[in-house]
Every structure is written in structure tokens, then in C-alpha cells.
Short mmCIF file of C-alpha atoms and ligand atoms in Angstrom, two decimals:
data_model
loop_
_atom_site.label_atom_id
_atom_site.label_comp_id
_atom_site.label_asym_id
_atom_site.label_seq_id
_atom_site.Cartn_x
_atom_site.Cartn_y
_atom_site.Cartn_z
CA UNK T 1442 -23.31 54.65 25.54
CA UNK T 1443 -24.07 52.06 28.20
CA UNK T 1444 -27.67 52.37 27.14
CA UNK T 1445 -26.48 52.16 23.56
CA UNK T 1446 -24.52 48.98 24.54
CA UNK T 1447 -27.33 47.10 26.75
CA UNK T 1448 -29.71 47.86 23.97
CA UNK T 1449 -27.17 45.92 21.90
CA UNK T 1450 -26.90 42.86 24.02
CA UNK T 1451 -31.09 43.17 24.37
CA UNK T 1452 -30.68 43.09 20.53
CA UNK T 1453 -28.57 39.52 20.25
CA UNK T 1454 -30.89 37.87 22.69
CA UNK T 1455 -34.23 39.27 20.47
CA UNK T 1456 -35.95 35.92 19.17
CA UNK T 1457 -36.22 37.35 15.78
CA UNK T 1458 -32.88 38.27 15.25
CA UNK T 1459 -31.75 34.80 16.12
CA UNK T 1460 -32.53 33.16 12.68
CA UNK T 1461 -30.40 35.86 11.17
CA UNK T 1462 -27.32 35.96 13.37
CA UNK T 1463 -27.30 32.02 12.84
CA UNK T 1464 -27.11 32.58 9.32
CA UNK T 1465 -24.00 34.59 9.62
CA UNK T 1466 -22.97 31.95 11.91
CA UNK T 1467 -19.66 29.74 10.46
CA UNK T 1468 -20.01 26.13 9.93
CA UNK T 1469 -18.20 25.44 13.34
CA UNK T 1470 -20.57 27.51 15.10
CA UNK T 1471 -23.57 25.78 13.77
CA UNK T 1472 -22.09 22.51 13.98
CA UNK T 1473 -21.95 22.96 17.71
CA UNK T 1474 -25.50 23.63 17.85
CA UNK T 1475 -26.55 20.85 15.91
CA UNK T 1476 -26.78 18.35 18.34
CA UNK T 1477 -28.74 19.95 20.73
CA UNK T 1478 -31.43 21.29 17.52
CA UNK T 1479 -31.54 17.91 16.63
CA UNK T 1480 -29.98 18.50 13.10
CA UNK T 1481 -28.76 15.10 12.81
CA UNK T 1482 -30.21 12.22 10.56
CA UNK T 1483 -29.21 8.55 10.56
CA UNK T 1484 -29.64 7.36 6.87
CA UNK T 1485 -28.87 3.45 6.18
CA UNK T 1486 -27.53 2.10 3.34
CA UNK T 1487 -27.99 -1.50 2.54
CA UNK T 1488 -25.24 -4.23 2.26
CA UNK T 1489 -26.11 -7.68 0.31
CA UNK T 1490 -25.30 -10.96 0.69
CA UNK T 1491 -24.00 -11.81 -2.73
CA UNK T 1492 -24.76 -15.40 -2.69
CA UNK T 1493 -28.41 -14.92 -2.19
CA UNK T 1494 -28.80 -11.49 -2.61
CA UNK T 1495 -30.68 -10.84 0.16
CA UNK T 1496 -30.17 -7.70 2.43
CA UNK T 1497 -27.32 -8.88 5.16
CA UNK T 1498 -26.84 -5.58 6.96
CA UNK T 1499 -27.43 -1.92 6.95
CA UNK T 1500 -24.66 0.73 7.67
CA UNK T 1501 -25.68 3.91 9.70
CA UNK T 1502 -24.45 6.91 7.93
CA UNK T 1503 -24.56 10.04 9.38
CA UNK T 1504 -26.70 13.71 7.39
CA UNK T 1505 -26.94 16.73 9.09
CA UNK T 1506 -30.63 18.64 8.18
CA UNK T 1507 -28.90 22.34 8.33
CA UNK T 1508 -32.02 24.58 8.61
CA UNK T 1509 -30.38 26.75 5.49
CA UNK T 1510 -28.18 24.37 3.36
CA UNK T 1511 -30.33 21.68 3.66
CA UNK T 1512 -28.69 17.94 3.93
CA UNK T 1513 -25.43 18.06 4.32
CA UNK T 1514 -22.97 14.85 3.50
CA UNK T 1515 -20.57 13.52 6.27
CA UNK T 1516 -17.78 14.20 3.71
CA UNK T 1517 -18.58 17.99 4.91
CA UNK T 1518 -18.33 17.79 8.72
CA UNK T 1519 -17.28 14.99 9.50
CA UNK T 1520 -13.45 16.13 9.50
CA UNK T 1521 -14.53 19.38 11.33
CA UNK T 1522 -15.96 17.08 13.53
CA UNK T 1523 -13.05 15.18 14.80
CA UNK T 1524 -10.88 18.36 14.60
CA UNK T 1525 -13.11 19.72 17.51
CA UNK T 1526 -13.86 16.84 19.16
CA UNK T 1527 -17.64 17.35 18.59
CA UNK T 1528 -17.24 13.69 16.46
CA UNK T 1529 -17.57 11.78 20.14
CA UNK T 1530 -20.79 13.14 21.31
CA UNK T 1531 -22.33 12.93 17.48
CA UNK T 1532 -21.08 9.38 17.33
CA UNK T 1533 -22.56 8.43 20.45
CA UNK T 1534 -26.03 10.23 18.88
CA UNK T 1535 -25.60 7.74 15.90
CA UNK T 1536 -24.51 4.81 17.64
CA UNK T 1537 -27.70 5.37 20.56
CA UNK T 1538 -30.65 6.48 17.46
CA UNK T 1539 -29.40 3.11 15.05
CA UNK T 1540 -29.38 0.54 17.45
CA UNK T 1541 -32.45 1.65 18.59
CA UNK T 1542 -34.07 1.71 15.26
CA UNK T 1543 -32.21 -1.66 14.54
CA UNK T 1544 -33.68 -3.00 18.05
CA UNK T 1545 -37.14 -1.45 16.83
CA UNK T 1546 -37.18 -3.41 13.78
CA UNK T 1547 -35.82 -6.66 14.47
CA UNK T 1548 -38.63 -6.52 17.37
CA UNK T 1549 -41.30 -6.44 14.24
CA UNK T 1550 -39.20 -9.31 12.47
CA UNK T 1551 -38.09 -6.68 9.66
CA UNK T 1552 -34.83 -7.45 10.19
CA UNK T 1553 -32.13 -10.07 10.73
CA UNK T 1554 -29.05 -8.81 9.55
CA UNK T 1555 -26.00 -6.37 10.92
CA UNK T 1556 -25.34 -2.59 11.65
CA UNK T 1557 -22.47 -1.19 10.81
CA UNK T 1558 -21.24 1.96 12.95
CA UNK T 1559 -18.30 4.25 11.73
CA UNK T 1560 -15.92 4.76 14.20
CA UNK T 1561 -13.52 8.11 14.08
CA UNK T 1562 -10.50 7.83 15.28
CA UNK T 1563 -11.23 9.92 17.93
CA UNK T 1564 -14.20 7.90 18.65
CA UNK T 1565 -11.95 5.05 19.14
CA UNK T 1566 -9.67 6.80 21.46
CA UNK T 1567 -11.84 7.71 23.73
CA UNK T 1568 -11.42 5.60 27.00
CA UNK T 1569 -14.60 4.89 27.82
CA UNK T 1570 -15.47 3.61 24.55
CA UNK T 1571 -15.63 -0.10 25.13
CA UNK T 1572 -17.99 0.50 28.46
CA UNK T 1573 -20.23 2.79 26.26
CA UNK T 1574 -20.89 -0.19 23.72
CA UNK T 1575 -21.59 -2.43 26.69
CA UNK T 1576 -24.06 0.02 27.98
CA UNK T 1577 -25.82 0.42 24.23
CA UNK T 1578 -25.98 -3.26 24.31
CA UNK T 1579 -27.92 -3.50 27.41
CA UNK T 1580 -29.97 -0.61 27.28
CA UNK T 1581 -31.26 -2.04 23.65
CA UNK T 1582 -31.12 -5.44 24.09
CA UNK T 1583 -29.23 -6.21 20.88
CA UNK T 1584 -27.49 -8.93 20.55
CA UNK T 1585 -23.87 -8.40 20.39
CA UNK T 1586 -23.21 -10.40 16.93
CA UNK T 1587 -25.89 -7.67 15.62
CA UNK T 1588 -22.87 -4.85 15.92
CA UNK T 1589 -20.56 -4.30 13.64
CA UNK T 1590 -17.79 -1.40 14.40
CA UNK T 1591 -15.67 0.27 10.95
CA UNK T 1592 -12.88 1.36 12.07
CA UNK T 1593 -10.09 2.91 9.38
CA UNK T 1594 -6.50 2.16 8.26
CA UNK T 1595 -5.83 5.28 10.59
CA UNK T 1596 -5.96 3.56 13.67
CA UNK T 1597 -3.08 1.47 12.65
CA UNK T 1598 -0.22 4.22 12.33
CA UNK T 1599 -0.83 4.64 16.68
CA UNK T 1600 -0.11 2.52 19.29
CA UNK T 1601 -0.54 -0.65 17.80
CA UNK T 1602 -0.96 -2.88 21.41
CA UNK T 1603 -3.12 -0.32 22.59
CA UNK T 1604 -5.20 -0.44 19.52
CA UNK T 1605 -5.10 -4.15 19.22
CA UNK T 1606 -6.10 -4.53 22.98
CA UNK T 1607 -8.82 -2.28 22.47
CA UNK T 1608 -10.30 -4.07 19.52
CA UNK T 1609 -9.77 -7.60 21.37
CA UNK T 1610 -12.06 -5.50 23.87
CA UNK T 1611 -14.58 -5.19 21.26
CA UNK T 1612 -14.85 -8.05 19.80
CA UNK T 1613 -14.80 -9.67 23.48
CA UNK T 1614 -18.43 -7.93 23.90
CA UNK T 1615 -19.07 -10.26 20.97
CA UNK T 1616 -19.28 -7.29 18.47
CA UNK T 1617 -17.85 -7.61 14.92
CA UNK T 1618 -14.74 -6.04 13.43
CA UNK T 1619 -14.22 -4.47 9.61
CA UNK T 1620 -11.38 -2.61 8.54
CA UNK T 1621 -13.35 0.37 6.17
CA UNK T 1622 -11.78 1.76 2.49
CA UNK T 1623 -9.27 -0.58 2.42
CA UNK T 1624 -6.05 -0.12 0.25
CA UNK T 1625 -6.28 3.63 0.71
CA UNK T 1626 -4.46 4.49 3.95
CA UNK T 1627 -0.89 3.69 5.53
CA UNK T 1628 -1.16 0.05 6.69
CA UNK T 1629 0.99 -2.65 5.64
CA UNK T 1630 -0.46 -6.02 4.86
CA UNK T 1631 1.21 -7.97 7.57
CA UNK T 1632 -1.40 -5.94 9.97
CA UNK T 1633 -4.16 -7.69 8.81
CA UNK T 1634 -2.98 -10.44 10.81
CA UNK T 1635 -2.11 -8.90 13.43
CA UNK T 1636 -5.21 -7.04 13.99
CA UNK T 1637 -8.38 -8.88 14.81
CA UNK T 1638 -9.99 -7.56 11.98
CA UNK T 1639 -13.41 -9.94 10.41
CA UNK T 1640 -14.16 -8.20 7.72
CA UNK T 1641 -12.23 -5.97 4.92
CA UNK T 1642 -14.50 -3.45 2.74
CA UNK T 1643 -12.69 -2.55 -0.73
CA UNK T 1644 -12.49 0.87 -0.85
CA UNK T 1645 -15.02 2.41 -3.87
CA UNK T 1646 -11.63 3.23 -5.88
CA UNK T 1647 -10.82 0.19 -6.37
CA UNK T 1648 -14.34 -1.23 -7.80
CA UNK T 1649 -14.80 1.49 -9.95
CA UNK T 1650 -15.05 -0.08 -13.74
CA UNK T 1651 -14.27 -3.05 -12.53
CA UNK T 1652 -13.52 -5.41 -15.07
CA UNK T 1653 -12.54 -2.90 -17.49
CA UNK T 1654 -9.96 -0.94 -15.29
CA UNK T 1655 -7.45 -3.56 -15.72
CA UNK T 1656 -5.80 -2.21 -12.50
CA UNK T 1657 -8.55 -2.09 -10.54
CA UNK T 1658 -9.66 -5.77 -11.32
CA UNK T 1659 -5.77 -6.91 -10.80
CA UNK T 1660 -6.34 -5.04 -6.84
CA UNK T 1661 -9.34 -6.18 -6.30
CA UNK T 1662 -8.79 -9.84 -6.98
CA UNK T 1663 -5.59 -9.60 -4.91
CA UNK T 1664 -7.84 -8.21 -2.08
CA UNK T 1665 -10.22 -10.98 -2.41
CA UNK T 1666 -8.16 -13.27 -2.46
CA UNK T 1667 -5.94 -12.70 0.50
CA UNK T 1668 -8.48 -11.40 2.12
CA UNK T 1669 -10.23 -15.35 1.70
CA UNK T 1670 -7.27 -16.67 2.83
CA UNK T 1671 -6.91 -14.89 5.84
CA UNK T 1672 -10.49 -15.59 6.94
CA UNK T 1673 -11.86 -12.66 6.30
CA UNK T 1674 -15.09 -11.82 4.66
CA UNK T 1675 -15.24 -9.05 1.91
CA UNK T 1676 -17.53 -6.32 1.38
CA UNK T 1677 -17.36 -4.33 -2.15
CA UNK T 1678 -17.81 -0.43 -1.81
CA UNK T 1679 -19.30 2.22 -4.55
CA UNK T 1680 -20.84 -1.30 -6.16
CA UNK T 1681 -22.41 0.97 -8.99
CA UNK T 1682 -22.95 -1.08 -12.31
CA UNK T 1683 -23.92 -4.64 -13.42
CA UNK T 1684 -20.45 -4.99 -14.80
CA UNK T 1685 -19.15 -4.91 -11.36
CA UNK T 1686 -21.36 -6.86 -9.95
CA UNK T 1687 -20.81 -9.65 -12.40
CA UNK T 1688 -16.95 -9.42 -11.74
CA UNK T 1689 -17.07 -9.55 -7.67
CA UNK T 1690 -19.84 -12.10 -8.26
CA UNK T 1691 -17.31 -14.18 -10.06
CA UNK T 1692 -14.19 -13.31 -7.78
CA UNK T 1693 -16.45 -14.80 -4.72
CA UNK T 1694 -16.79 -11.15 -2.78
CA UNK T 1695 -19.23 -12.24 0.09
CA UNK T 1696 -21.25 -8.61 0.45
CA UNK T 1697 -22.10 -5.52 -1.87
CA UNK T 1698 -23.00 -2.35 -0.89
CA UNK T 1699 -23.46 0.52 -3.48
CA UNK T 1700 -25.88 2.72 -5.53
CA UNK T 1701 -26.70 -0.31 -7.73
CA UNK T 1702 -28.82 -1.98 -5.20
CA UNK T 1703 -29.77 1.58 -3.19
CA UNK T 1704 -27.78 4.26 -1.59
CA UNK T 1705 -28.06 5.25 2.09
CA UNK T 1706 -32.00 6.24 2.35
CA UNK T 1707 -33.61 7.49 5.24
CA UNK T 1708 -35.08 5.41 8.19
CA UNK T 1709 -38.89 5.03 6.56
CA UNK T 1710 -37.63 4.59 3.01
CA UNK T 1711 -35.38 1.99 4.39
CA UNK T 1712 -38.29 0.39 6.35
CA UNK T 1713 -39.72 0.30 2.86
CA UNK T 1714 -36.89 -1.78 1.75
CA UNK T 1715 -37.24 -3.99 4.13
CA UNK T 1716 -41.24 -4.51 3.87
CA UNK T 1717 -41.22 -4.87 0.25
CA UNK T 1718 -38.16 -7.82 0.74
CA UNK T 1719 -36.23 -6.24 -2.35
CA UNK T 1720 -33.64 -8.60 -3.63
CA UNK T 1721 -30.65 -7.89 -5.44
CA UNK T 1722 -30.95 -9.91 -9.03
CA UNK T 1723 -28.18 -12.12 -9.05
CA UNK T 1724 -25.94 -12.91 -12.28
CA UNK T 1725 -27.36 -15.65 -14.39
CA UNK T 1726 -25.00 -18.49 -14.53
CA UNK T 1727 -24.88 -17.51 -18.41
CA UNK T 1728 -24.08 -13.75 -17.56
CA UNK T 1729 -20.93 -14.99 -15.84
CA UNK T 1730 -17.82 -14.95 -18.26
CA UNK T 1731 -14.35 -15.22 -16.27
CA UNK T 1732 -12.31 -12.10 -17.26
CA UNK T 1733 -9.15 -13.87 -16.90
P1 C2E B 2457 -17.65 5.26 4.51
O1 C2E B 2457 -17.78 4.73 5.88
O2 C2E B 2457 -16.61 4.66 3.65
O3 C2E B 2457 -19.09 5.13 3.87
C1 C2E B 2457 -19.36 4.80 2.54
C2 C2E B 2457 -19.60 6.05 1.72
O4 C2E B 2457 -19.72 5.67 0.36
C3 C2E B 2457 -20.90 6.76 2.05
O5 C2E B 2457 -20.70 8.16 1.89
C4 C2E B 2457 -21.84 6.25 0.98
O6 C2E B 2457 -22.92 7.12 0.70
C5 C2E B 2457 -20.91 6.17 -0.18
N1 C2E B 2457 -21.38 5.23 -1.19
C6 C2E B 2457 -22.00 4.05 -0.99
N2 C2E B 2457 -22.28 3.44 -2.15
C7 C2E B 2457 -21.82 4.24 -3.12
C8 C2E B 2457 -21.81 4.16 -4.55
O7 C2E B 2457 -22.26 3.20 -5.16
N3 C2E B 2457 -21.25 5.19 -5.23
C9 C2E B 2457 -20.71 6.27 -4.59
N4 C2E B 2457 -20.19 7.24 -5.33
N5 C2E B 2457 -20.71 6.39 -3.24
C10 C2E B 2457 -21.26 5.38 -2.52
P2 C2E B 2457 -21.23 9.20 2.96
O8 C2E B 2457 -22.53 8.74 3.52
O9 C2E B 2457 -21.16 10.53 2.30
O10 C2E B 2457 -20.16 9.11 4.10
C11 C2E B 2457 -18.84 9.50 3.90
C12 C2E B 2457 -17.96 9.11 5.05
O11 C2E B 2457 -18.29 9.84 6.23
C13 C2E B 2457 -18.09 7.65 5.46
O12 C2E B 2457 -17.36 6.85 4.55
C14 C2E B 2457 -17.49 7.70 6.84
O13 C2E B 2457 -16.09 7.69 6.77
C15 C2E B 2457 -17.97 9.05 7.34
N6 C2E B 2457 -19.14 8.87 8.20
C16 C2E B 2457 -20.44 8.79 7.85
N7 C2E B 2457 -21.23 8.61 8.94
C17 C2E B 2457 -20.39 8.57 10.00
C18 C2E B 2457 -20.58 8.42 11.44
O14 C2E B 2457 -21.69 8.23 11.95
N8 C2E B 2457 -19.46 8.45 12.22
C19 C2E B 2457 -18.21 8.62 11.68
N9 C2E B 2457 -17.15 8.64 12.53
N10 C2E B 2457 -18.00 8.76 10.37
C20 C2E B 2457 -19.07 8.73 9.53
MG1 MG B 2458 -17.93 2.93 6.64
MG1 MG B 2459 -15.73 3.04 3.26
MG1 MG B 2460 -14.78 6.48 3.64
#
């Protein structure tokens, strides 16, 4: 039996039983592994400047390459992630592989504009976080302004001097602040003047069918405007159609980022992008009819 039992245990360690005890492995298990296999991708999705229509920024968005389901979207781990805790050492692998790239590229004069990094919650938490960003800034080279950190309305229902203090942090390092999918978690509107906050990004839900969603145009224009008159610059989500385009055009939104100029693309196709110096096509003065 103790034979039986060793032979077992030689069994799990045999190389060529290891590709089929990972399949049978959960999605927690093989989320663990990930990091260390290298599973991870950085893709970048554009964001553009809507008053030339030139490419402004990119923001890093995590894919994990699972050997067996193949790319798998953020929306799919990304929870399981932060449940675990496994979030701070993957965000640190994103954070470390796109300012790198970023560094790589702005070294070749590809590019000139921002990267935005997704912070969890967690992320955030974490006390070391705003000596980590120092160190990413020195070991790269970037230059601070280059950074931009997302951070979500989550962070706003906790300690809100800690999490201001912490944010003052940031931006002391000379990094840039937005407030990501806004309108679709807990805060109240007096803390966008509280918080440092830069920038505000729409949340997609809100730009969907924009102008014909009556609601939707009614929230963002609120949005846009406040957000103006607050000093704070605006970035459209989920910017899918023309229509929408035209609309934010009109309503003065300073950035778009959505599937109608390119979704997040991997790190050569972006290169591409950035070779090739693909605009967006802006409205034609004649194209622009107020909806109000
Ligand atoms: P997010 O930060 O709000 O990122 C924007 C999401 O909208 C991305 O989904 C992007 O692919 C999607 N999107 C952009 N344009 C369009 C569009 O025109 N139409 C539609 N339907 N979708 C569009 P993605 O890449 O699946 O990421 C989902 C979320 O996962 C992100 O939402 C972010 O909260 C989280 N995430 C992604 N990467 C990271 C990361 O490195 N760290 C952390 N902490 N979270 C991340
Ligand atoms: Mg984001
Ligand atoms: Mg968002
Ligand atoms: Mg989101």
C-alpha cells in the first residue's frame, strides 16, 4: 500500500501528467500559476484627444493567455483576483511590463502621450504603494506627468483622509489622477471636490446611444459639464458609433476612448498604431447639429 501510495505521488510529479492535472485544475488554481508561466498580456487601448484627434494616451489593460481557454478578459479574473489578493503582485506585473514598453517607445519618439494604470482597490491599499510608483519611476526613467493612476468610486466608501492623503501622495510624485466608470458606484458629488481627482471617465453606460438615449445624453451633459467646471478633464468610455462621437464632440468632452477608434490591441499592433500616425476623423463643422 505504501508502494501503491509512493507510486501515486511519483505519478503527480510525472511531466506528462502535468498538462492533464492542470486541466482539472480550478480557475483559482491556475490563476496562481499564471504569473510565474508568464500567462499575462498587457494589451493597450488608445485614448484621443478630441480636439485634434490625435492619440493622447494609451490605457494598459490586463489578458491572461490561459494555455486551454485561450485569452481571457479581466472581467473574468480580475474579481478573483482581488478576492485572493493575487491582484497586487499582477498589478505590479502590469504596472513594471507598461511603463517599460511606454519608456521603450517614447525612447524611439513613437510616443508622447499618457498611460493609464488600473488600480484595485486592493492595489491601492497596499502600504507600500506610493514607494513602489517612485521606484517604477526611477527604474524607467518616465517622467512622472507620463503616469496616470484609475482608481474607482470604491475607494471613496473607506477612509476618506486616508484615501485622500494617499492620493495627495500620488499626485505629489507628479503622477496624474482619474476617477474610472464614473456615475456607477456609491460616491456623492460633493467628493469630487474633495478628492484630488484630474480627470473623470464617463462610464460606457452612460455613452451608449448617445444622443438618442435621451437619458443618457441628459447624464452625460450634466457630467461634462460639472465636470468642466470643476477643472476636470473628461474622458468618454465604450465611444462606439459616429453618433456619439458627434454628440461628445459637441458637448466639449476633451478625450475618447472606445471601439470606434480601436479597442485594446496588443503591444505590436499598437506599435502599428502608432507608426502608421492613425487619426481619429473629426466631425465636419457641417456634421455638427446641437441636439438641444
Ligand atoms: P475599465 O478600466 O473601465 O476599462 C475599460 C473597459 O472597457 C475595458 O474592458 C475595455 O476593453 C472596454 N471598452 C473600451 N472601449 C469599449 C467600447 O467601445 N465598447 C465596449 N463594449 N467596451 C469597451 P476590459 O479590458 O475587459 O477590462 C475590464 C476591467 O477590468 C477594466 O475596466 C478594469 O476595471 C479591469 N482591469 C483591466 N486591467 C486591469 C489591471 O491591470 N489592473 C486592475 N486592477 N484592473 C484591471
Ligand atoms: Mg480603467
Ligand atoms: Mg472604466
Ligand atoms: Mg470598469
Amino acid at each position: 500500500r505504501a508502494q501503491q501510495l509512493g507510486g501515486n505521488q511519483y505519478e503527480f510529479y510525472n511531466p506528462s501528467l502535468t498538462a492533464h492535472a492542470i486541466a482539472d485544475l480550478n480557475l483559482e488554481t491556475s490563476l496562481r500559476y499564471a504569473l510565474e508561466r508568464s500567462e499575462f498580456l498587457v494589451y493597450y487601448q488608445p485614448q484621443v484627444e478630441l480636439k485634434t484627434g490625435k492619440i493622447a494616451g494609451a490605457e494598459a489593460l490586463v489578458r491572461w493567455q490561459h494555455p486551454e481557454k485561450g485569452l481571457v478578459s479581466p472581467g473574468k479574473f480580475i474579481p478573483l483576483a482581488e478576492e485572493i489578493g493575487l491582484i497586487v503582485p499582477i498589478g505590479q506585473w502590469v504596472l513594471e511590463t507598461a511603463c517599460s514598453q511606454i519608456q521603450q517607445w517614447q525612447a524611439r519618439g513613437l510616443f508622447e502621450g499618457r498611460l493609464a494604470i488600473n488600480l484595485s482597490i486592493r492595489q491601492f491599499n497596499q502600504p507600500d504603494l506610493v514607494p513602489k510608483l517612485a521606484e517604477i519611476l526611477e527604474t524607467t526613467g518616465l517622467e512622472p506627468s507620463t503616469l496616470e493612476i484609475e482608481v474607482t468610486e470604491s475607494l471613496l466608501v473607506q477612509n476618506i483622509d486616508n484615501t485622500i492623503a494617499k492620493l495627495k501622495a500620488i499626485k505629489a510624485l507628479g503622477m496624474t489622477i482619474a476617477l474610472d466608470d464614473f456615475g456607477t458606484g456609491y460616491s456623492s458629488l460633493s467628493y469630487l471636490q474633495q478628492f484630488p481627482f484630474d480627470i473623470l471617465k464617463i462610464d460606457r453606460c452612460f455613452v451608449r446611444n448617445l444622443p438618442e438615449d435621451r437619458k443618457n445624453a441628459a447624464i452625460a451633459t450634466a457630467i461634462l459639464q460639472m465636470a468642466h467646471g470643476l477643472n476636470l478633464k473628461v474622458v468618454a468610455e465604450g465611444v462606439e458609433t459616429y453618433q456619439e462621437l458627434l454628440f461628445l464632440y459637441g458637448q466639449e468632452c476633451d478625450t475618447l476612448q472606445g471601439y470606434l477608434f480601436s479597442p485594446p490591441i496588443a503591444t505590436s499592433e499598437f506599435e502599428t498604431l502608432l507608426r502608421t500616425g492613425k487619426k481619429l476623423k473629426l466631425p465636419e463643422t457641417d456634421d455638427y447639429l446641437p441636439s438641444y
